[in-house]
């Protein structure tokens, strides 16, 4: 008897817009529910309990059937995101997907460690900086790295909106000297007026991106990788693309 | 006595805007001179002989001194581009840079193979599709892969403007099944009126990017990676950023 997975949306194939797998064709499996409430969360529909009627409880087999349908039966990268997917039982889904030839990347803030992290191909740890309003329990991030056990490729992805976030990112990188660090430009769309159009968002995101590149290069932090969110540049804040 | 290297420009640190190292801080060493004349070349100042007065003949030590100055003495990724840098004697520069802790990526169309390719960390082979107006000698691309000898990480990067380019990219990928393939959206700026502004370029580039993503996902070509040119989104067609 499989534990069901709480799902917000399954969509794709599209490309991964951020992090080490940027540009890779992928199907997204977005789980529902989160232990965080980030100030700038751009997927509140997968986070806030009042959206629970939009969520589905699906067996690993049902999730995999939908992934296979979207991918036309071809092996693909499956990106498990949320919400916080570490709150869900994903281990069986990974095993099932692997038998179909899929690979798995999972993105989590690192607040909950799961033994099945070791079954992933990629574990993206994205602890949340001060601008999120959340506090990081670094012992739990350590526990996530330990749970991965050196099997999946593991990376840090830190969203940077401002100087305090940048300082946090430097601290995070210093704590995990063996993990590659991806700095991601913050997407301010959830913080600004809904009437702001895509062009304005895009200009703002690119301005933030230039600012972050300037900071990293002025600091000679050459081990960092600095990336935008391509999906925001491509599609603004529309869902499921 | 070192062979001098013909240099168009050395600039950075900035980020790599394309390919597998997208987002990585790097110093660019752009060599001068090219055996190709691509229709949409966006670095003609490094290609056309009439620009030769802007070029410098520099020893490997002088190039390295400039790289070290720009990088503030820190180890960094050095990206050797052109023109076609395979026309220049780069082997000694790589050895010298490695003694300073630098790593090296080189981008070439694959028309000239050099034994020093094996000293690189990354060899990006970018054979030019039909829209370039150039014809590919696949035996030479094979020779480049052979010269790399499995030591540097090697990738194919194909610019795609249209359906014919896309078919070429599929063919290239089929010829080199072990190499990762990066599809890059063409930058049409050199083909359009100089008066066209950055916003129009950006909208056009993003529209092309969406088109390419749609093609790749519709084809279920999930092994490809699809990327834009971040530097064009960030800085339009300005030099040296």
Short mmCIF file of C-alpha atoms in Angstrom, two decimals:
data_model
loop_
_atom_site.label_atom_id
_atom_site.label_comp_id
_atom_site.label_asym_id
_atom_site.label_seq_id
_atom_site.Cartn_x
_atom_site.Cartn_y
_atom_site.Cartn_z
CA UNK A 1 0.00 0.00 0.00
CA UNK A 2 1.63 3.24 -1.16
CA UNK A 3 1.53 6.45 0.80
CA UNK A 4 -0.26 9.07 -1.29
CA UNK A 5 1.55 12.26 -2.32
CA UNK A 6 -0.13 15.63 -1.98
CA UNK A 7 0.16 17.29 -5.38
CA UNK A 8 -0.40 20.90 -6.41
CA UNK A 9 0.40 20.52 -10.11
CA UNK A 10 2.24 18.35 -12.63
CA UNK A 11 3.27 20.09 -15.83
CA UNK A 12 5.70 20.01 -18.70
CA UNK A 13 7.73 19.18 -20.52
CA UNK A 14 9.29 22.61 -20.30
CA UNK A 15 12.81 23.69 -19.37
CA UNK A 16 14.23 24.09 -15.90
CA UNK A 17 14.59 27.85 -15.42
CA UNK A 18 17.13 27.96 -12.62
CA UNK A 19 20.03 26.30 -10.82
CA UNK A 20 22.57 23.75 -12.06
CA UNK A 21 20.11 22.12 -14.46
CA UNK A 22 19.07 25.38 -16.12
CA UNK A 23 17.87 24.82 -19.66
CA UNK A 24 17.20 21.08 -19.25
CA UNK A 25 13.89 19.72 -20.47
CA UNK A 26 11.94 18.50 -17.48
CA UNK A 27 8.53 17.63 -16.12
CA UNK A 28 7.70 19.41 -12.86
CA UNK A 29 5.94 17.61 -10.05
CA UNK A 30 4.93 20.29 -7.55
CA UNK A 31 3.88 18.94 -4.18
CA UNK A 32 1.48 20.85 -1.94
CA UNK A 33 2.08 22.04 1.59
CA UNK A 34 4.98 23.89 3.18
CA UNK A 35 6.50 24.42 6.62
CA UNK A 36 7.66 27.91 5.51
CA UNK A 37 5.81 31.09 4.56
CA UNK A 38 8.40 33.09 2.63
CA UNK A 39 7.55 36.76 2.20
CA UNK A 40 8.16 36.56 -1.53
CA UNK A 41 6.81 33.05 -2.19
CA UNK A 42 5.67 32.89 -5.81
CA UNK A 43 3.83 29.56 -5.45
CA UNK A 44 1.40 30.33 -2.61
CA UNK A 45 -1.18 28.21 -4.41
CA UNK A 46 0.99 25.21 -3.41
CA UNK A 47 1.58 26.48 0.12
CA UNK A 48 -1.46 28.04 1.75
CA UNK A 49 -4.03 25.65 3.28
CA UNK A 50 -6.90 27.67 1.84
CA UNK A 51 -5.87 26.32 -1.57
CA UNK A 52 -6.27 22.70 -0.45
CA UNK A 53 -9.29 22.13 -2.66
CA UNK A 54 -7.00 22.63 -5.68
CA UNK A 55 -4.67 19.89 -4.45
CA UNK A 56 -4.87 16.19 -5.24
CA UNK A 57 -3.83 13.17 -3.23
CA UNK A 58 -2.16 10.88 -5.74
CA UNK A 59 -0.44 7.51 -5.52
CA UNK A 60 3.14 7.26 -6.83
CA UNK A 61 1.76 5.16 -9.71
CA UNK A 62 -0.76 7.88 -10.63
CA UNK A 63 1.91 10.59 -10.50
CA UNK A 64 4.19 8.47 -12.67
CA UNK A 65 1.39 7.75 -15.15
CA UNK A 66 0.88 11.50 -15.58
CA UNK A 67 4.63 12.14 -15.95
CA UNK A 68 4.88 9.39 -18.56
CA UNK A 69 1.89 10.81 -20.41
CA UNK A 70 3.43 14.31 -20.49
CA UNK A 71 6.84 12.97 -21.54
CA UNK A 72 5.32 10.79 -24.25
CA UNK A 73 6.85 7.68 -22.70
CA UNK A 74 10.40 9.01 -23.06
CA UNK A 75 12.84 9.15 -20.14
CA UNK A 76 13.11 12.70 -18.79
CA UNK A 77 14.39 14.69 -15.86
CA UNK A 78 11.62 14.91 -13.23
CA UNK A 79 11.91 17.99 -11.02
CA UNK A 80 10.15 17.61 -7.69
CA UNK A 81 9.40 20.99 -6.20
CA UNK A 82 6.83 22.53 -3.88
CA UNK A 83 5.87 23.80 -1.40
CA UNK A 84 8.37 21.69 0.45
CA UNK A 85 8.50 18.26 -1.21
CA UNK A 86 10.51 16.89 1.73
CA UNK A 87 7.21 16.83 3.65
CA UNK A 88 5.85 14.21 1.22
CA UNK A 89 6.70 10.50 0.76
CA UNK A 90 8.66 10.64 -2.51
CA UNK A 91 10.92 7.58 -2.18
CA UNK A 92 8.59 5.16 -3.95
CA UNK A 93 7.96 7.65 -6.77
CA UNK A 94 11.71 7.88 -7.38
CA UNK A 95 12.07 4.10 -7.52
CA UNK A 96 9.12 3.78 -9.86
CA UNK A 97 10.39 6.61 -12.09
CA UNK A 98 13.86 5.14 -12.25
CA UNK A 99 12.40 1.90 -13.59
CA UNK A 100 11.01 4.03 -16.47
CA UNK A 101 14.45 5.59 -17.07
CA UNK A 102 13.66 8.97 -15.52
CA UNK A 103 16.09 10.94 -13.39
CA UNK A 104 15.09 13.00 -10.37
CA UNK A 105 16.01 16.40 -9.00
CA UNK A 106 14.39 17.69 -5.82
CA UNK A 107 14.38 21.23 -4.50
CA UNK A 108 13.84 21.91 -0.80
CA UNK A 109 14.74 24.57 1.74
CA UNK A 110 16.54 21.98 3.87
CA UNK A 111 14.22 22.10 6.87
CA UNK A 112 13.30 18.40 6.77
CA UNK A 113 15.70 15.52 5.97
CA UNK A 114 14.47 12.28 4.46
CA UNK A 115 16.33 9.00 3.99
CA UNK A 116 15.07 8.79 0.39
CA UNK A 117 17.17 11.88 -0.50
CA UNK A 118 19.90 9.31 -1.21
CA UNK A 119 17.82 7.94 -4.11
CA UNK A 120 17.81 11.26 -5.99
CA UNK A 121 20.10 12.25 -8.84
CA UNK A 122 20.19 15.87 -7.69
CA UNK A 123 19.36 17.45 -4.34
CA UNK A 124 19.08 21.24 -4.53
CA UNK A 125 19.17 22.76 -1.08
CA UNK A 126 17.72 26.22 -1.04
CA UNK A 127 17.91 27.62 2.50
CA UNK A 128 15.98 30.89 2.68
CA UNK A 129 17.78 34.20 3.25
CA UNK A 130 16.69 36.99 5.63
CA UNK A 131 14.39 38.68 3.08
CA UNK A 132 12.15 35.60 3.26
CA UNK A 133 11.34 36.31 6.90
CA UNK A 134 12.28 32.70 7.74
CA UNK A 135 15.02 31.52 10.10
CA UNK A 136 17.38 28.75 8.95
CA UNK A 137 18.09 25.77 11.19
CA UNK A 138 21.55 24.91 9.90
CA UNK A 139 21.55 21.63 11.81
CA UNK A 140 18.66 20.54 9.60
CA UNK A 141 20.49 21.60 6.44
CA UNK A 142 23.43 19.53 7.70
CA UNK A 143 21.03 16.64 8.23
CA UNK A 144 19.80 16.96 4.63
CA UNK A 145 23.35 16.80 3.28
CA UNK A 146 24.01 13.80 5.52
CA UNK A 147 20.79 12.10 4.34
CA UNK A 148 21.91 12.53 0.73
CA UNK A 149 24.98 10.55 1.75
CA UNK A 150 27.12 11.76 -1.12
CA UNK A 151 25.02 9.86 -3.66
CA UNK A 152 22.97 12.52 -5.47
CA UNK A 153 24.79 15.57 -6.73
CA UNK A 154 24.06 18.23 -4.18
CA UNK A 155 24.10 22.01 -4.61
CA UNK A 156 23.16 25.13 -2.68
CA UNK A 157 20.80 27.57 -4.34
CA UNK A 158 20.38 30.87 -2.52
CA UNK A 159 17.92 33.56 -3.53
CA UNK A 160 19.44 37.03 -3.20
CA UNK A 161 17.31 40.17 -3.03
CA UNK A 162 19.61 42.49 -1.06
CA UNK A 163 22.89 42.91 0.82
CA UNK A 164 21.69 40.94 3.86
CA UNK A 165 20.73 38.02 1.61
CA UNK A 166 24.11 38.24 -0.07
CA UNK A 167 25.91 38.07 3.29
CA UNK A 168 23.74 35.05 4.16
CA UNK A 169 24.73 33.39 0.89
CA UNK A 170 28.43 33.90 1.66
CA UNK A 171 27.89 32.40 5.11
CA UNK A 172 26.02 29.41 3.65
CA UNK A 173 28.81 28.83 1.11
CA UNK A 174 31.40 28.94 3.90
CA UNK A 175 29.43 26.32 5.88
CA UNK A 176 29.40 23.92 2.94
CA UNK A 177 32.72 24.40 1.18
CA UNK A 178 32.33 21.23 -0.88
CA UNK A 179 28.93 22.18 -2.37
CA UNK A 180 28.65 24.28 -5.53
CA UNK A 181 26.73 27.50 -4.88
CA UNK A 182 24.15 28.97 -7.25
CA UNK A 183 23.03 32.51 -6.54
CA UNK A 184 19.61 33.23 -7.88
CA UNK A 185 18.17 36.62 -8.54
CA UNK A 186 15.03 37.16 -6.47
CA UNK A 187 11.74 37.40 -8.33
CA UNK A 188 10.00 40.40 -6.80
CA UNK A 189 6.70 39.89 -8.64
CA UNK A 190 4.77 38.63 -5.58
CA UNK A 191 5.79 41.78 -3.70
CA UNK A 192 4.64 44.34 -6.24
CA UNK A 193 1.29 45.42 -7.55
CA UNK A 194 -0.58 42.84 -9.56
CA UNK A 195 -1.09 45.46 -12.26
CA UNK A 196 2.66 45.63 -12.95
CA UNK A 197 3.21 44.17 -16.39
CA UNK A 198 5.66 41.51 -17.54
CA UNK A 199 8.03 44.00 -19.18
CA UNK A 200 8.43 45.88 -15.92
CA UNK A 201 9.06 42.63 -14.05
CA UNK A 202 11.62 41.62 -16.64
CA UNK A 203 13.46 44.94 -16.51
CA UNK A 204 13.49 44.78 -12.73
CA UNK A 205 14.76 41.18 -12.73
CA UNK A 206 17.54 42.02 -15.20
CA UNK A 207 18.54 45.07 -13.14
CA UNK A 208 18.75 42.85 -10.05
CA UNK A 209 20.76 40.33 -12.05
CA UNK A 210 23.29 43.00 -13.11
CA UNK A 211 23.55 44.18 -9.51
CA UNK A 212 24.25 40.62 -8.29
CA UNK A 213 26.87 39.99 -11.00
CA UNK A 214 28.59 43.24 -10.03
CA UNK A 215 28.63 42.25 -6.36
CA UNK A 216 30.02 38.76 -7.02
CA UNK A 217 32.72 39.94 -9.40
CA UNK A 218 33.70 42.93 -7.20
CA UNK A 219 34.07 40.48 -4.30
CA UNK A 220 36.01 38.09 -6.54
CA UNK A 221 33.67 35.30 -5.45
CA UNK A 222 34.56 33.28 -8.52
CA UNK A 223 33.34 29.93 -7.18
CA UNK A 224 29.72 31.11 -7.22
CA UNK A 225 27.42 30.75 -10.23
CA UNK A 226 24.97 33.61 -10.82
CA UNK A 227 21.73 32.87 -12.64
CA UNK A 228 18.38 34.48 -13.28
CA UNK A 229 15.06 32.66 -13.30
CA UNK A 230 14.65 32.01 -17.00
CA UNK A 231 10.99 31.06 -16.59
CA UNK A 232 10.21 34.54 -15.23
CA UNK A 233 12.01 36.14 -18.19
CA UNK A 234 10.15 33.83 -20.57
CA UNK A 235 6.68 33.66 -19.12
CA UNK A 236 6.40 36.20 -16.30
CA UNK A 237 4.54 34.65 -13.39
CA UNK A 238 2.18 32.44 -15.30
CA UNK A 239 1.66 28.97 -13.84
CA UNK A 240 2.48 25.64 -15.41
CA UNK A 241 4.89 26.64 -18.17
CA UNK B 1 60.77 32.12 -27.04
CA UNK B 2 56.98 32.10 -26.86
CA UNK B 3 54.77 32.36 -29.88
CA UNK B 4 52.70 35.54 -29.58
CA UNK B 5 48.91 35.35 -29.47
CA UNK B 6 46.79 37.67 -31.57
CA UNK B 7 44.32 39.29 -29.17
CA UNK B 8 41.17 41.27 -29.86
CA UNK B 9 40.17 41.95 -26.25
CA UNK B 10 40.59 40.73 -22.70
CA UNK B 11 37.81 41.65 -20.31
CA UNK B 12 36.05 40.69 -17.12
CA UNK B 13 35.44 39.40 -14.64
CA UNK B 14 31.88 39.00 -15.81
CA UNK B 15 29.69 35.91 -16.11
CA UNK B 16 29.65 33.41 -18.92
CA UNK B 17 26.38 34.05 -20.74
CA UNK B 18 25.95 30.74 -22.57
CA UNK B 19 26.64 27.03 -22.70
CA UNK B 20 27.42 24.55 -19.94
CA UNK B 21 29.24 27.14 -17.81
CA UNK B 22 26.41 29.68 -17.95
CA UNK B 23 26.47 31.98 -14.94
CA UNK B 24 30.10 31.26 -13.98
CA UNK B 25 32.35 34.22 -13.25
CA UNK B 26 35.04 34.34 -15.91
CA UNK B 27 37.61 36.48 -17.67
CA UNK B 28 37.29 36.42 -21.45
CA UNK B 29 40.34 36.26 -23.68
CA UNK B 30 39.12 36.95 -27.20
CA UNK B 31 41.61 36.09 -29.90
CA UNK B 32 41.59 37.84 -33.26
CA UNK B 33 41.22 36.27 -36.67
CA UNK B 34 38.84 33.69 -38.02
CA UNK B 35 38.65 31.17 -40.84
CA UNK B 36 34.84 31.65 -40.96
CA UNK B 37 32.63 34.59 -41.89
CA UNK B 38 29.28 33.74 -40.33
CA UNK B 39 26.35 35.74 -41.63
CA UNK B 40 25.28 36.66 -38.11
CA UNK B 41 28.71 37.02 -36.51
CA UNK B 42 28.37 39.41 -33.56
CA UNK B 43 32.13 39.86 -33.04
CA UNK B 44 33.24 41.04 -36.47
CA UNK B 45 35.71 43.35 -34.75
CA UNK B 46 37.63 40.17 -33.85
CA UNK B 47 37.23 38.63 -37.29
CA UNK B 48 37.62 41.09 -40.16
CA UNK B 49 41.17 41.96 -41.23
CA UNK B 50 40.25 45.65 -41.51
CA UNK B 51 40.09 45.72 -37.71
CA UNK B 52 43.69 44.52 -37.37
CA UNK B 53 44.87 47.85 -36.00
CA UNK B 54 42.66 47.22 -32.94
CA UNK B 55 44.36 43.87 -32.31
CA UNK B 56 47.45 43.25 -30.20
CA UNK B 57 50.16 40.64 -30.47
CA UNK B 58 50.76 39.50 -26.90
CA UNK B 59 53.01 36.92 -25.29
CA UNK B 60 51.35 34.26 -23.10
CA UNK B 61 52.97 35.99 -20.09
CA UNK B 62 51.45 39.35 -21.04
CA UNK B 63 48.01 37.80 -21.53
CA UNK B 64 48.30 36.08 -18.17
CA UNK B 65 49.44 39.27 -16.45
CA UNK B 66 46.31 41.02 -17.73
CA UNK B 67 44.06 38.11 -16.66
CA UNK B 68 45.64 38.12 -13.19
CA UNK B 69 45.18 41.87 -12.92
CA UNK B 70 41.49 41.64 -13.85
CA UNK B 71 40.92 38.70 -11.49
CA UNK B 72 42.75 40.44 -8.63
CA UNK B 73 45.18 37.57 -8.36
CA UNK B 74 42.42 35.03 -7.63
CA UNK B 75 42.03 31.81 -9.60
CA UNK B 76 39.22 32.10 -12.11
CA UNK B 77 37.73 30.41 -15.15
CA UNK B 78 39.41 31.82 -18.28
CA UNK B 79 37.21 31.61 -21.37
CA UNK B 80 39.18 31.69 -24.61
CA UNK B 81 36.97 32.75 -27.47
CA UNK B 82 37.33 34.49 -30.81
CA UNK B 83 37.32 34.73 -33.74
CA UNK B 84 38.57 31.17 -33.85
CA UNK B 85 41.04 30.70 -31.00
CA UNK B 86 42.15 27.38 -32.47
CA UNK B 87 44.12 29.44 -35.02
CA UNK B 88 46.31 30.79 -32.20
CA UNK B 89 49.04 29.12 -30.12
CA UNK B 90 47.23 28.78 -26.78
CA UNK B 91 48.99 25.78 -25.21
CA UNK B 92 51.60 27.77 -23.32
CA UNK B 93 48.97 30.21 -22.01
CA UNK B 94 47.01 27.28 -20.57
CA UNK B 95 50.08 25.88 -18.85
CA UNK B 96 50.99 29.27 -17.44
CA UNK B 97 47.43 29.93 -16.26
CA UNK B 98 47.16 26.56 -14.62
CA UNK B 99 50.24 27.37 -12.53
CA UNK B 100 48.21 30.36 -11.24
CA UNK B 101 45.24 28.11 -10.42
CA UNK B 102 43.08 29.18 -13.35
CA UNK B 103 40.91 26.82 -15.35
CA UNK B 104 40.34 27.09 -19.09
CA UNK B 105 37.38 26.78 -21.42
CA UNK B 106 37.79 27.29 -25.15
CA UNK B 107 35.10 27.84 -27.75
CA UNK B 108 35.71 27.02 -31.38
CA UNK B 109 33.71 26.03 -34.45
CA UNK B 110 35.74 22.84 -34.78
CA UNK B 111 37.43 23.67 -38.10
CA UNK B 112 40.99 23.39 -36.76
CA UNK B 113 42.25 20.77 -34.28
CA UNK B 114 45.17 21.46 -31.98
CA UNK B 115 47.11 19.06 -29.75
CA UNK B 116 46.85 21.54 -26.86
CA UNK B 117 43.06 21.00 -26.76
CA UNK B 118 43.92 18.15 -24.38
CA UNK B 119 45.22 20.69 -21.83
CA UNK B 120 41.86 22.46 -21.52
CA UNK B 121 39.26 21.92 -18.80
CA UNK B 122 36.40 22.49 -21.24
CA UNK B 123 36.28 22.31 -25.03
CA UNK B 124 33.08 23.80 -26.45
CA UNK B 125 32.64 22.78 -30.06
CA UNK B 126 30.28 25.07 -31.87
CA UNK B 127 29.93 23.91 -35.48
CA UNK B 128 27.97 26.50 -37.45
CA UNK B 129 24.50 25.72 -38.80
CA UNK B 130 23.19 26.54 -42.30
CA UNK B 131 22.02 30.06 -41.35
CA UNK B 132 25.68 31.00 -40.86
CA UNK B 133 26.38 30.45 -44.56
CA UNK B 134 29.33 28.22 -43.62
CA UNK B 135 29.81 24.53 -44.48
CA UNK B 136 30.89 22.13 -41.74
CA UNK B 137 33.76 19.70 -42.32
CA UNK B 138 32.68 16.95 -39.93
CA UNK B 139 36.03 15.22 -40.28
CA UNK B 140 37.61 18.27 -38.67
CA UNK B 141 35.08 18.28 -35.84
CA UNK B 142 35.95 14.61 -35.33
CA UNK B 143 39.62 15.59 -35.27
CA UNK B 144 38.90 18.19 -32.58
CA UNK B 145 37.18 15.62 -30.38
CA UNK B 146 40.08 13.25 -30.97
CA UNK B 147 42.61 15.99 -30.11
CA UNK B 148 40.80 16.60 -26.82
CA UNK B 149 41.50 12.94 -26.12
CA UNK B 150 38.76 12.62 -23.52
CA UNK B 151 40.62 14.87 -21.09
CA UNK B 152 38.72 18.17 -21.11
CA UNK B 153 34.96 18.04 -20.73
CA UNK B 154 33.65 18.43 -24.21
CA UNK B 155 30.26 19.72 -25.34
CA UNK B 156 28.47 20.69 -28.54
CA UNK B 157 26.92 24.13 -28.69
CA UNK B 158 24.73 24.79 -31.70
CA UNK B 159 23.19 28.12 -32.57
CA UNK B 160 19.63 27.72 -33.84
CA UNK B 161 17.86 30.43 -35.83
CA UNK B 162 15.41 28.37 -37.86
CA UNK B 163 14.16 24.91 -38.81
CA UNK B 164 17.17 24.13 -41.00
CA UNK B 165 19.51 24.97 -38.11
CA UNK B 166 17.44 22.79 -35.83
CA UNK B 167 17.71 19.84 -38.23
CA UNK B 168 21.48 20.45 -38.37
CA UNK B 169 21.63 20.39 -34.56
CA UNK B 170 19.80 17.05 -34.47
CA UNK B 171 22.24 15.68 -37.00
CA UNK B 172 25.23 16.98 -35.03
CA UNK B 173 23.88 15.41 -31.85
CA UNK B 174 23.43 12.08 -33.65
CA UNK B 175 27.05 12.20 -34.86
CA UNK B 176 28.37 12.69 -31.33
CA UNK B 177 26.06 10.65 -29.08
CA UNK B 178 28.42 10.87 -26.11
CA UNK B 179 28.65 14.69 -26.08
CA UNK B 180 26.12 16.83 -24.23
CA UNK B 181 24.33 19.20 -26.60
CA UNK B 182 23.52 22.83 -25.83
CA UNK B 183 21.12 24.58 -28.15
CA UNK B 184 21.59 28.29 -28.18
CA UNK B 185 19.10 30.84 -29.35
CA UNK B 186 20.51 32.89 -32.21
CA UNK B 187 21.21 36.56 -31.55
CA UNK B 188 19.77 38.35 -34.56
CA UNK B 189 21.14 41.77 -33.62
CA UNK B 190 23.84 41.83 -36.32
CA UNK B 191 21.19 41.15 -38.95
CA UNK B 192 18.79 43.94 -38.06
CA UNK B 193 18.92 47.71 -38.23
CA UNK B 194 21.43 49.34 -35.92
CA UNK B 195 18.66 51.64 -34.73
CA UNK B 196 16.73 48.73 -33.18
CA UNK B 197 16.84 49.21 -29.44
CA UNK B 198 17.80 46.75 -26.69
CA UNK B 199 14.19 46.10 -25.64
CA UNK B 200 13.26 45.01 -29.15
CA UNK B 201 16.32 42.75 -29.34
CA UNK B 202 15.40 41.26 -25.98
CA UNK B 203 11.77 40.62 -26.93
CA UNK B 204 12.92 39.03 -30.16
CA UNK B 205 15.50 36.85 -28.40
CA UNK B 206 12.93 35.68 -25.83
CA UNK B 207 10.41 34.92 -28.59
CA UNK B 208 13.06 32.84 -30.36
CA UNK B 209 13.87 31.13 -27.06
CA UNK B 210 10.20 30.17 -26.52
CA UNK B 211 10.04 28.86 -30.09
CA UNK B 212 13.12 26.69 -29.55
CA UNK B 213 11.85 25.32 -26.22
CA UNK B 214 8.56 24.43 -27.92
CA UNK B 215 10.38 22.62 -30.72
CA UNK B 216 12.62 20.62 -28.39
CA UNK B 217 9.81 19.60 -26.05
CA UNK B 218 7.41 18.79 -28.92
CA UNK B 219 10.15 16.57 -30.38
CA UNK B 220 10.79 15.06 -26.95
CA UNK B 221 14.48 15.79 -27.40
CA UNK B 222 15.03 15.63 -23.66
CA UNK B 223 18.80 15.14 -23.81
CA UNK B 224 19.30 18.65 -25.21
CA UNK B 225 19.78 21.73 -23.05
CA UNK B 226 18.21 24.95 -24.33
CA UNK B 227 19.76 28.26 -23.30
CA UNK B 228 19.60 31.90 -24.28
CA UNK B 229 22.59 34.24 -24.42
CA UNK B 230 22.34 35.88 -21.02
CA UNK B 231 24.83 38.58 -21.96
CA UNK B 232 22.52 39.77 -24.76
CA UNK B 233 19.57 39.89 -22.34
CA UNK B 234 21.72 41.76 -19.82
CA UNK B 235 23.75 44.11 -21.94
CA UNK B 236 22.41 44.02 -25.48
CA UNK B 237 25.31 43.97 -27.91
CA UNK B 238 27.75 46.11 -25.99
CA UNK B 239 31.35 44.91 -26.00
CA UNK B 240 33.44 43.82 -23.06
CA UNK B 241 30.79 43.16 -20.43
#
